[in-house]
Amino acid sequence: MTTATKTDAALFEFALRMGDNAVVLAQRVGAWCGHAPAIEEDIAFANVALDLIGQTRMWLGLAGEIEGKGRDADQLAFLRDARAYRNALLVEQPNVDFAHTLMRQFLFDAWHHPMLVALKSSADARVADIAEKAEKEARYHLERSEDLIIRLGDGTEESRQRMQAALDALYPFAGELCAADALDADLAARKIAPDLGALGERYLAYLKSTLADATLTAPVGAAVRKGGKQGLHSEHLGYILADMQFLQRAYPGATW
Amino acid sequence: MYAQEVKSTGERPKTLDEMAPQERAFQLRVDADIKIEPKEWMPEGYRKTLIRQISQHAHSEIVGQLPEGNWITRAPTLERKAILIAKVQDEAGHGLYLYCAAETLGVSRDALTEQLLAGKAKYSSIFNYPTLTWADIGAIGWLVDGAAIMNQVQLQKCSYGPYSRAMIRICKEESFHQRQGYDILLKLCAGTAEQKEMAQDALNRWWQPSLMMFGPPDGDSVHSAQSMAWKIKPMSNDDLRQKFVDQTVPQADYLGLKVPDPDLKWNEAKKGYDYGAIDWNEFYEVLKGNGPCNKERMEARQKAWDDGAWYREGLMAHARKSAARKLAAE
């Protein structure tokens, strides 16, 4: 195998990881539409979902292009099964309540934004282009999540307890976002993607300080839950895909 | 029409001679097409009718998120999903905008929400019908938004300034939604036999409910004379309905779909379509709360409100703490 095809295979996987994070999280937050605690939140989460769908189209479009087998973003989103999905476990966790939804979003945005900032300097121009667009949206997502985490953590006793419970449940999944595997190391060596270890240190420092502002405490010694990047998911993903892919599966070959 | 069956004072409009000087001055402004603004004097009946009409309209936007939101996670392509999310987001925005317009009349959004949840305020009957297939999302855009636009275009000329301006903004987005809905059906009708069948089935189920959106027939409406005199309802229900039928039938023809009405026939003399009787019994049942989804829709809104209480209280508590800290620091 030549170096060039090896790079392509890794980059294909990487684009899937970025795109799958976006599409799975969009499925989750899109489900809040019409059910959020305030109209402003219906609008805000619809907005986030919309941004993430746009990013999905860019990342999965790039993945299809790199793969070179004629699969477009829709085929990659709607016709891959759970074992071929590459999203982190965090984004597939259920909505549970609005506290879990906000905490999941915060833990993701706090990683996603610096990740995209770093990817703007990617040695691969296509990656840098996508990151350039997506970073602006992710910055807005993070501003909003950070603000809400602090206000609700430092709100009533009930809102603090709910946010703490959500943090306890979701914190174990945050580690996966920064856990580099061989593929990440390979891309970092080629300057296509950042060193996840260094990004992870900054991520944890940021979480610590923001959670303190929110009067919340990250659980100590929580084991890192991972596997999503290798297609080893929680039991939740199968249901997300059954729902999302139903029309494409029920009417194969139809155009919509 | 989003605000259907709005009861006004129930009395026939007074003549100018019967009016007190203040009332007469108001009516003369309305007659001269001068917009009424929030701080001006207005008859109590005018204020109440507008609050009902605008809030019904706002509630409809909010409840209307539910039937379409039902298909967000199942939309068949990334593009369709994005368009649908954007549309539902627009509706929530319209709801906010309309609640703000209602608030200029001296009522709070929370009070209006309580009326909705208590069943005291209505929303459009159309949102009590279920979205059973993807084609329903197309049919809603085409028919429901089409009917809404027909109503709202004339409300752009409504005498109450804030409502009229809301309609101008909202209509632009609604026209966009309608085209997108029609586009879903164009795709389905040019697709496989199963897809075309899905589109026809959606038209069969949404046609009559869409005609009902314009409200009861003019003969049953003693209230609309006053609303028309006040220019908060420039055209009659039946006139709007006729306009809608005339516009929509050729669009169905273009899709190659059959409007589910054996009595539908072009009438050369009136240059419009004659159409069959509407099942008003069903309409009143739906308005009374006995439609297919009334219960589910209200339960969903009630749940969103109840489950969100801790969130709203948390934000209020934080705002109070921040203000206190700021004060202490000064």
Coordinates of C-alpha atoms in Angstrom, one line a residue:
Chain A
M1 CA 0.0 0.0 0.0
T2 CA 1.4 3.4 -0.9
T3 CA 1.6 6.3 1.5
A4 CA -1.0 8.3 -0.6
T5 CA -3.8 5.6 -0.3
K6 CA -3.0 5.1 3.4
T7 CA -3.5 8.9 4.0
D8 CA -6.7 8.8 2.0
A9 CA -8.1 5.9 4.0
A10 CA -7.3 7.6 7.3
L11 CA -8.8 10.9 6.0
F12 CA -11.9 9.1 4.9
E13 CA -12.4 7.7 8.4
F14 CA -11.7 11.1 9.9
A15 CA -14.3 12.8 7.7
L16 CA -16.8 10.2 8.7
R17 CA -16.0 10.8 12.4
M18 CA -16.6 14.5 12.0
G19 CA -19.7 14.1 9.9
D20 CA -21.2 11.3 12.0
N21 CA -20.8 13.4 15.2
A22 CA -22.7 16.2 13.4
V23 CA -25.6 14.1 12.0
V24 CA -26.2 12.0 15.1
L25 CA -26.2 15.1 17.4
A26 CA -28.6 16.8 14.9
Q27 CA -31.0 13.9 15.2
R28 CA -31.0 14.2 18.9
V29 CA -31.4 18.0 19.2
G30 CA -33.8 18.1 16.2
A31 CA -36.2 16.0 18.2
W32 CA -36.7 18.9 20.7
C33 CA -38.5 21.0 18.1
G34 CA -41.9 22.0 19.6
H35 CA -41.1 20.4 22.9
A36 CA -38.5 22.7 24.5
P37 CA -39.1 24.7 27.7
A38 CA -39.4 28.0 25.9
I39 CA -40.0 29.1 22.3
E40 CA -36.6 30.6 22.3
E41 CA -35.1 27.2 23.0
D42 CA -37.2 25.6 20.2
I43 CA -35.6 28.1 17.9
A44 CA -32.1 27.8 19.3
F45 CA -31.9 24.0 19.1
A46 CA -33.5 24.0 15.6
N47 CA -30.7 26.4 14.7
V48 CA -28.0 24.2 16.2
A49 CA -29.5 21.1 14.4
L50 CA -29.6 23.0 11.1
D51 CA -25.9 24.0 11.5
L52 CA -25.0 20.4 12.2
I53 CA -26.9 19.1 9.2
G54 CA -25.0 21.6 7.1
Q55 CA -21.7 20.4 8.5
T56 CA -22.7 16.8 8.0
R57 CA -23.3 17.5 4.3
M58 CA -19.8 19.0 4.0
W59 CA -17.9 16.3 6.0
L60 CA -19.7 13.3 4.5
G61 CA -19.5 14.9 1.1
L62 CA -15.7 15.0 1.5
A63 CA -15.7 11.4 2.8
G64 CA -17.5 10.3 -0.3
E65 CA -15.1 12.2 -2.5
I66 CA -12.1 10.7 -0.8
E67 CA -13.5 7.2 -1.0
G68 CA -14.1 7.6 -4.7
K69 CA -16.8 5.0 -5.0
G70 CA -19.6 7.3 -5.9
R71 CA -21.3 7.5 -2.5
D72 CA -22.6 10.9 -1.7
A73 CA -23.4 12.4 1.7
D74 CA -26.9 11.1 1.7
Q75 CA -25.8 7.5 0.9
L76 CA -23.2 7.7 3.6
A77 CA -25.8 9.0 6.1
F78 CA -28.8 6.9 5.2
L79 CA -27.3 3.6 4.0
R80 CA -24.6 2.8 6.6
D81 CA -25.5 0.6 9.5
A82 CA -24.4 1.2 13.1
R83 CA -21.2 -0.8 12.9
A84 CA -20.0 1.5 10.1
Y85 CA -20.9 4.7 12.0
R86 CA -17.9 6.6 13.5
N87 CA -19.5 9.1 15.9
A88 CA -18.3 9.5 19.4
L89 CA -20.6 7.8 22.0
L90 CA -21.4 11.2 23.6
V91 CA -23.6 12.5 20.8
E92 CA -25.8 9.4 20.6
Q93 CA -26.7 9.5 24.3
P94 CA -30.5 10.1 24.8
N95 CA -32.1 13.5 25.4
V96 CA -33.5 12.3 28.8
D97 CA -34.4 15.8 29.9
F98 CA -33.4 19.3 28.9
A99 CA -30.5 19.3 31.5
H100 CA -29.0 16.2 29.8
T101 CA -29.5 17.7 26.4
L102 CA -27.8 21.0 27.4
M103 CA -24.9 19.2 29.2
R104 CA -24.3 16.8 26.2
Q105 CA -24.2 19.9 24.0
F106 CA -21.8 21.7 26.2
L107 CA -19.4 18.8 26.5
F108 CA -19.5 18.4 22.8
D109 CA -19.3 22.1 21.9
A110 CA -16.4 22.7 24.3
W111 CA -14.4 20.1 22.3
H112 CA -15.9 20.8 18.9
H113 CA -15.0 24.5 18.7
P114 CA -11.2 24.2 19.5
M115 CA -11.1 21.2 17.3
L116 CA -12.4 23.1 14.4
V117 CA -10.2 26.1 15.2
A118 CA -7.2 23.7 14.9
L119 CA -8.5 22.2 11.7
K120 CA -8.5 25.6 10.0
S121 CA -4.8 25.1 9.7
S122 CA -5.0 21.6 8.4
A123 CA -2.5 20.6 5.8
D124 CA -5.4 19.3 3.7
A125 CA -7.1 22.3 2.1
R126 CA -10.5 20.7 1.9
V127 CA -10.5 20.0 5.6
A128 CA -9.4 23.6 6.3
D129 CA -12.2 24.9 4.2
I130 CA -14.9 23.0 6.0
A131 CA -13.4 23.9 9.4
E132 CA -13.4 27.6 8.4
K133 CA -17.2 27.6 7.9
A134 CA -18.1 25.2 10.7
E135 CA -16.0 27.0 13.3
K136 CA -18.1 30.1 13.2
E137 CA -21.2 28.1 13.9
A138 CA -19.5 26.0 16.7
R139 CA -18.4 29.2 18.4
Y140 CA -22.0 30.4 18.6
H141 CA -23.0 26.9 19.9
L142 CA -20.4 27.0 22.6
E143 CA -21.2 30.6 23.7
R144 CA -24.8 29.5 24.2
S145 CA -24.1 26.2 25.9
E146 CA -21.5 27.8 28.3
D147 CA -24.0 30.6 29.2
L148 CA -26.8 28.1 29.9
I149 CA -24.6 25.7 31.9
I150 CA -23.5 28.5 34.2
R151 CA -26.9 30.1 34.6
L152 CA -28.7 26.8 35.3
G153 CA -25.9 25.4 37.5
D154 CA -25.9 28.6 39.5
G155 CA -29.7 28.9 39.4
T156 CA -32.1 27.2 41.8
E157 CA -31.3 24.2 43.9
E158 CA -33.3 22.0 41.5
S159 CA -31.7 23.3 38.4
R160 CA -28.2 22.8 40.0
Q161 CA -29.1 19.2 40.9
R162 CA -30.4 18.4 37.5
M163 CA -27.3 19.8 35.8
Q164 CA -25.1 17.9 38.2
A165 CA -26.9 14.7 37.5
A166 CA -26.6 15.2 33.8
L167 CA -22.8 15.9 34.2
D168 CA -22.4 12.8 36.3
A169 CA -24.1 10.7 33.6
L170 CA -22.3 12.2 30.6
Y171 CA -18.9 13.1 31.8
P172 CA -17.5 9.6 31.2
F173 CA -18.2 10.0 27.5
A174 CA -16.2 13.3 27.2
G175 CA -12.9 11.5 27.3
E176 CA -13.4 9.7 24.0
L177 CA -13.4 13.0 22.2
C178 CA -9.7 13.5 23.1
A179 CA -8.6 9.9 23.2
A180 CA -6.2 9.5 20.2
D181 CA -6.0 6.2 18.4
A182 CA -3.5 5.2 15.7
L183 CA -5.5 7.0 13.0
D184 CA -5.5 10.2 15.0
A185 CA -1.8 9.9 15.5
D186 CA -1.2 9.3 11.8
L187 CA -3.2 12.4 10.8
A188 CA -1.5 14.5 13.5
A189 CA 1.9 13.5 12.2
R190 CA 0.8 14.6 8.7
K191 CA -0.5 17.9 10.1
I192 CA -3.9 17.2 8.8
A193 CA -5.5 17.1 12.2
P194 CA -4.3 18.4 15.6
D195 CA -2.6 16.4 18.3
L196 CA -5.7 15.3 20.3
G197 CA -3.6 14.9 23.5
A198 CA -2.7 18.6 23.6
L199 CA -6.3 19.5 22.7
G200 CA -7.5 17.3 25.4
E201 CA -5.5 19.0 28.1
R202 CA -6.9 22.4 27.1
Y203 CA -10.4 20.9 26.9
L204 CA -10.2 19.5 30.5
A205 CA -8.8 22.8 31.8
Y206 CA -11.7 24.7 30.2
L207 CA -14.3 22.3 31.5
K208 CA -12.9 22.5 35.0
S209 CA -13.1 26.3 35.1
T210 CA -16.5 26.6 33.4
L211 CA -18.0 23.9 35.6
A212 CA -16.7 25.7 38.6
D213 CA -18.4 28.9 37.5
A214 CA -21.6 26.8 37.2
T215 CA -21.0 25.5 40.8
L216 CA -20.8 22.0 39.3
T217 CA -18.1 19.3 39.9
A218 CA -16.9 16.8 37.4
P219 CA -17.1 13.2 38.8
V220 CA -13.7 12.1 40.1
G221 CA -12.1 8.9 38.6
A222 CA -14.9 8.2 36.1
A223 CA -13.8 5.6 33.6
V224 CA -13.7 6.9 30.0
R225 CA -16.3 5.3 27.8
K226 CA -15.2 4.9 24.3
G227 CA -15.6 2.8 21.1
G228 CA -17.7 5.0 18.9
K229 CA -14.8 6.0 16.6
Q230 CA -14.3 2.3 15.8
G231 CA -18.0 1.6 15.3
L232 CA -18.5 0.0 18.7
H233 CA -21.5 2.0 19.9
S234 CA -24.0 2.0 22.8
E235 CA -27.3 0.4 22.2
H236 CA -28.9 3.8 21.4
L237 CA -27.4 4.2 18.0
G238 CA -29.4 1.4 16.3
Y239 CA -32.7 3.1 17.2
I240 CA -31.4 6.5 16.0
L241 CA -30.6 5.0 12.6
A242 CA -33.8 2.9 12.4
D243 CA -35.7 6.1 12.7
M244 CA -33.5 8.3 10.5
Q245 CA -33.0 5.8 7.7
F246 CA -36.5 4.3 7.5
L247 CA -37.7 6.0 4.3
Q248 CA -34.5 5.3 2.4
R249 CA -34.6 1.7 3.5
A250 CA -38.3 1.2 2.9
Y251 CA -38.2 2.6 -0.7
P252 CA -34.8 1.7 -2.0
G253 CA -33.6 3.6 -5.0
A254 CA -36.4 6.3 -4.8
T255 CA -35.4 10.0 -5.0
W256 CA -36.9 12.5 -2.6
Chain B
M1 CA -56.5 30.8 8.0
Y2 CA -54.8 30.6 11.3
A3 CA -57.2 32.5 13.4
Q4 CA -60.5 30.9 12.5
E5 CA -63.8 31.5 14.2
V6 CA -62.8 34.6 16.2
K7 CA -65.8 35.8 18.1
S8 CA -66.0 39.6 18.2
T9 CA -68.5 41.6 20.3
G10 CA -71.4 39.8 18.6
E11 CA -73.2 43.0 18.0
R12 CA -73.8 44.6 14.6
P13 CA -71.4 47.5 13.8
K14 CA -72.6 50.9 14.9
T15 CA -73.2 53.6 12.4
L16 CA -71.0 56.7 12.7
D17 CA -74.1 58.6 14.0
E18 CA -74.5 56.2 16.8
M19 CA -70.9 56.4 18.0
A20 CA -69.5 58.5 20.8
P21 CA -67.0 61.2 19.5
Q22 CA -63.9 59.2 20.5
E23 CA -65.2 56.1 18.8
R24 CA -66.2 58.0 15.7
A25 CA -62.7 59.5 15.4
F26 CA -61.3 56.0 15.7
Q27 CA -63.6 54.6 13.0
L28 CA -62.8 57.5 10.7
R29 CA -59.1 56.8 11.0
V30 CA -59.7 53.1 10.2
D31 CA -61.9 54.1 7.2
A32 CA -59.1 56.4 6.0
D33 CA -56.7 53.4 6.2
I34 CA -54.6 55.0 8.9
K35 CA -52.9 52.3 11.0
I36 CA -53.9 52.1 14.7
E37 CA -50.9 51.9 17.0
P38 CA -50.5 50.5 20.5
K39 CA -50.7 53.8 22.5
E40 CA -53.8 55.1 20.7
W41 CA -57.3 54.9 22.1
M42 CA -59.3 52.0 20.7
P43 CA -62.7 50.5 21.5
E44 CA -62.5 47.7 24.0
G45 CA -64.2 45.3 21.6
Y46 CA -61.5 46.0 19.0
R47 CA -58.8 45.3 21.5
K48 CA -60.4 42.1 22.7
T49 CA -61.1 40.8 19.2
L50 CA -57.5 41.5 18.2
I51 CA -56.0 39.8 21.2
R52 CA -58.1 36.8 20.4
Q53 CA -57.2 36.8 16.8
I54 CA -53.5 37.4 17.2
S55 CA -53.1 35.0 20.0
Q56 CA -55.0 32.3 18.1
H57 CA -52.6 32.9 15.3
A58 CA -49.6 32.7 17.6
H59 CA -50.8 29.5 19.2
S60 CA -51.3 28.0 15.8
E61 CA -47.7 28.7 14.9
I62 CA -46.6 27.0 18.1
V63 CA -48.9 24.0 18.0
G64 CA -48.2 23.8 14.2
Q65 CA -44.6 22.9 15.0
L66 CA -45.8 19.5 16.2
P67 CA -47.2 17.8 13.1
E68 CA -44.2 18.8 11.0
G69 CA -41.7 18.3 13.8
N70 CA -43.0 14.8 13.9
W71 CA -41.0 14.1 10.7
I72 CA -37.7 15.9 11.4
T73 CA -35.9 12.8 12.5
R74 CA -37.3 10.8 9.6
A75 CA -36.9 13.2 6.7
P76 CA -35.5 11.2 3.7
T77 CA -32.4 13.2 2.8
L78 CA -30.1 15.7 4.5
E79 CA -31.4 18.5 2.4
R80 CA -35.1 17.7 3.1
K81 CA -34.2 17.5 6.8
A82 CA -32.5 20.9 6.8
I83 CA -35.4 22.5 4.9
L84 CA -37.9 21.0 7.4
I85 CA -35.9 22.1 10.4
A86 CA -35.6 25.6 9.0
K87 CA -39.3 25.7 8.4
V88 CA -40.3 24.6 11.9
Q89 CA -37.8 27.1 13.3
D90 CA -39.4 29.8 11.2
E91 CA -42.8 28.9 12.7
A92 CA -41.5 29.2 16.2
G93 CA -40.2 32.6 15.2
H94 CA -43.6 33.6 13.8
G95 CA -45.1 32.5 17.1
L96 CA -42.7 34.7 19.0
Y97 CA -43.3 37.6 16.7
L98 CA -47.1 37.3 17.0
Y99 CA -47.0 37.0 20.8
C100 CA -45.0 40.2 20.8
A101 CA -47.7 41.8 18.6
A102 CA -50.4 40.6 21.0
E103 CA -48.4 42.0 24.0
T104 CA -48.7 45.5 22.5
L105 CA -52.4 45.2 23.3
G106 CA -51.7 44.8 27.0
V107 CA -51.6 41.0 27.6
S108 CA -48.6 38.8 28.5
R109 CA -47.3 35.9 26.6
D110 CA -47.5 33.7 29.8
A111 CA -51.2 34.6 30.3
L112 CA -51.9 33.7 26.7
T113 CA -50.0 30.4 27.0
E114 CA -52.1 29.6 30.1
Q115 CA -55.3 30.2 28.2
L116 CA -54.1 27.8 25.4
L117 CA -53.2 25.1 27.9
A118 CA -56.5 25.6 29.8
G119 CA -58.3 25.1 26.5
K120 CA -59.7 28.6 26.7
A121 CA -57.9 29.8 23.6
K122 CA -58.1 28.1 20.2
Y123 CA -55.5 27.3 17.6
S124 CA -56.1 26.4 14.0
S125 CA -58.1 23.2 13.5
I126 CA -55.7 21.9 10.9
F127 CA -53.0 21.0 13.4
N128 CA -55.3 18.4 14.9
Y129 CA -54.7 16.1 12.0
P130 CA -51.8 13.6 12.0
T131 CA -48.8 13.5 9.7
L132 CA -48.9 9.8 8.6
T133 CA -46.4 9.8 5.7
W134 CA -43.6 11.9 4.3
A135 CA -46.0 13.2 1.7
D136 CA -48.0 14.9 4.4
I137 CA -45.1 17.2 5.0
G138 CA -45.4 18.2 1.3
A139 CA -49.2 18.6 1.6
I140 CA -48.9 20.8 4.6
G141 CA -46.5 23.1 2.9
W142 CA -48.5 23.3 -0.2
L143 CA -52.1 23.4 1.2
V144 CA -51.9 24.5 4.8
D145 CA -49.3 27.2 4.2
G146 CA -51.1 28.1 0.9
A147 CA -54.3 28.7 2.8
A148 CA -52.4 30.6 5.5
I149 CA -50.8 32.9 3.0
M150 CA -54.1 33.6 1.3
N151 CA -55.4 34.8 4.7
Q152 CA -52.3 36.6 5.7
V153 CA -51.8 38.5 2.5
Q154 CA -55.0 40.4 3.1
L155 CA -54.2 40.8 6.8
Q156 CA -51.1 42.8 5.7
K157 CA -53.7 45.6 5.2
C158 CA -55.2 45.0 8.7
S159 CA -55.9 48.3 10.6
Y160 CA -53.8 47.4 13.6
G161 CA -50.2 48.4 12.8
P162 CA -48.2 45.8 14.8
Y163 CA -50.4 42.9 13.3
S164 CA -50.2 44.2 9.8
R165 CA -46.4 44.5 10.0
A166 CA -46.1 41.0 11.5
M167 CA -48.0 39.7 8.5
I168 CA -45.7 41.4 6.0
R169 CA -42.7 39.7 7.6
I170 CA -44.4 36.3 8.0
C171 CA -45.8 36.2 4.5
K172 CA -42.4 36.3 2.9
E173 CA -41.3 33.2 4.8
E174 CA -44.6 31.4 4.3
S175 CA -44.4 31.8 0.5
F176 CA -41.0 30.1 0.7
H177 CA -42.4 27.2 2.7
Q178 CA -45.2 26.8 0.4
R179 CA -42.9 26.4 -2.6
Q180 CA -40.8 23.9 -0.7
G181 CA -43.8 21.9 0.2
Y182 CA -45.0 21.8 -3.4
D183 CA -41.5 20.8 -4.4
I184 CA -41.7 17.7 -2.1
L185 CA -44.9 16.7 -3.9
L186 CA -43.4 17.4 -7.4
K187 CA -40.6 14.9 -6.5
L188 CA -43.0 12.3 -5.2
C189 CA -45.3 12.7 -8.3
A190 CA -42.4 12.3 -10.6
G191 CA -41.1 9.3 -8.6
T192 CA -42.1 5.7 -8.2
A193 CA -45.7 4.5 -8.3
E194 CA -45.6 4.1 -4.5
Q195 CA -44.4 7.7 -4.1
K196 CA -47.2 9.0 -6.3
E197 CA -49.7 7.0 -4.3
M198 CA -48.3 8.5 -1.1
A199 CA -48.9 12.0 -2.6
Q200 CA -52.4 11.3 -3.7
D201 CA -53.3 9.8 -0.3
A202 CA -51.9 12.9 1.4
L203 CA -54.1 15.2 -0.8
N204 CA -57.1 13.0 0.0
R205 CA -56.6 13.5 3.7
W206 CA -55.6 17.2 3.8
W207 CA -57.9 18.7 1.2
Q208 CA -61.1 19.2 3.3
P209 CA -59.2 20.2 6.5
S210 CA -57.4 22.8 4.5
L211 CA -60.7 24.3 3.2
M212 CA -61.9 24.4 6.8
M213 CA -59.0 26.6 7.7
F214 CA -60.9 29.6 6.4
G215 CA -63.5 29.2 9.1
P216 CA -67.3 28.6 8.9
P217 CA -69.4 29.8 6.0
D218 CA -70.3 33.5 5.9
G219 CA -74.0 32.8 6.7
D220 CA -73.0 31.5 10.1
S221 CA -70.9 34.4 11.0
V222 CA -72.7 37.4 12.7
H223 CA -69.4 38.5 14.0
S224 CA -67.5 39.1 10.9
A225 CA -69.4 42.3 10.0
Q226 CA -67.9 44.2 12.9
S227 CA -64.4 42.7 12.2
M228 CA -64.7 43.8 8.6
A229 CA -65.8 47.3 9.6
W230 CA -62.8 47.5 11.9
K231 CA -60.6 46.2 9.0
I232 CA -59.1 43.4 11.1
K233 CA -60.6 40.9 8.7
P234 CA -60.7 42.4 5.3
M235 CA -62.3 39.5 3.3
S236 CA -65.0 37.0 4.1
N237 CA -64.3 33.4 4.8
D238 CA -66.1 32.1 1.8
D239 CA -64.5 34.6 -0.6
L240 CA -61.0 33.5 0.7
R241 CA -62.0 29.9 0.4
Q242 CA -63.1 30.4 -3.2
K243 CA -59.9 32.1 -4.0
F244 CA -57.9 29.3 -2.5
V245 CA -59.8 26.6 -4.4
D246 CA -59.3 28.5 -7.7
Q247 CA -55.6 28.8 -7.1
T248 CA -55.0 25.3 -5.9
V249 CA -57.0 23.1 -8.3
P250 CA -54.6 23.9 -11.3
Q251 CA -51.7 23.1 -9.0
A252 CA -53.1 19.7 -8.3
D253 CA -53.7 19.2 -12.0
Y254 CA -50.0 20.0 -12.7
L255 CA -49.0 17.4 -10.2
G256 CA -51.2 14.9 -11.9
L257 CA -53.2 14.4 -8.6
K258 CA -57.0 14.3 -8.3
V259 CA -58.7 16.6 -5.9
P260 CA -61.0 14.4 -3.7
D261 CA -64.2 16.1 -4.5
P262 CA -66.7 14.6 -7.0
D263 CA -68.6 17.9 -7.2
L264 CA -65.6 20.0 -8.2
K265 CA -66.3 21.6 -11.5
W266 CA -65.2 24.7 -13.4
N267 CA -68.0 27.3 -13.5
E268 CA -67.5 29.5 -16.6
A269 CA -70.0 32.0 -15.5
K270 CA -68.3 32.9 -12.2
K271 CA -64.8 32.1 -13.6
G272 CA -64.2 29.9 -10.6
Y273 CA -64.6 26.4 -9.4
D274 CA -67.8 25.0 -7.8
Y275 CA -66.9 22.6 -5.0
G276 CA -68.7 20.1 -2.9
A277 CA -70.2 20.6 0.6
I278 CA -67.8 20.8 3.5
D279 CA -68.4 18.6 6.5
W280 CA -69.0 21.3 9.0
N281 CA -69.9 18.8 11.6
E282 CA -66.4 17.5 11.6
F283 CA -65.1 21.1 11.7
Y284 CA -67.0 21.9 14.9
E285 CA -66.1 18.5 16.5
V286 CA -62.4 19.3 15.9
L287 CA -62.8 22.8 17.3
K288 CA -64.5 21.3 20.4
G289 CA -61.5 19.2 21.0
N290 CA -62.6 15.9 19.3
G291 CA -60.3 15.8 16.3
P292 CA -57.8 13.1 15.7
C293 CA -54.9 14.8 17.5
N294 CA -56.3 17.5 19.8
K295 CA -55.5 15.5 22.9
E296 CA -51.9 14.6 21.8
R297 CA -51.2 18.2 20.7
M298 CA -52.3 19.7 24.0
E299 CA -50.5 17.0 26.0
A300 CA -47.3 17.7 24.2
R301 CA -47.6 21.5 24.8
Q302 CA -48.6 20.9 28.5
K303 CA -45.6 18.5 28.9
A304 CA -43.2 21.0 27.4
W305 CA -44.5 23.7 29.7
D306 CA -44.5 21.5 32.9
D307 CA -41.1 19.8 32.2
G308 CA -39.6 23.2 31.5
A309 CA -40.6 24.8 34.8
W310 CA -37.3 24.1 36.5
Y311 CA -35.5 25.5 33.5
R312 CA -37.4 28.8 33.5
E313 CA -37.2 29.1 37.3
G314 CA -33.4 28.3 37.2
L315 CA -32.8 31.2 34.7
M316 CA -34.9 33.6 36.8
A317 CA -33.1 32.7 40.0
H318 CA -29.7 33.2 38.3
A319 CA -30.8 36.6 36.9
R320 CA -31.8 37.6 40.4
K321 CA -28.5 36.4 41.9
S322 CA -26.5 38.2 39.2
A323 CA -28.4 41.5 39.8
A324 CA -27.9 41.2 43.6
R325 CA -24.1 40.5 43.1
K326 CA -23.8 43.4 40.8
L327 CA -25.6 45.7 43.3
A328 CA -23.4 44.4 46.1
A329 CA -20.3 45.2 44.1
E330 CA -21.3 48.8 43.5

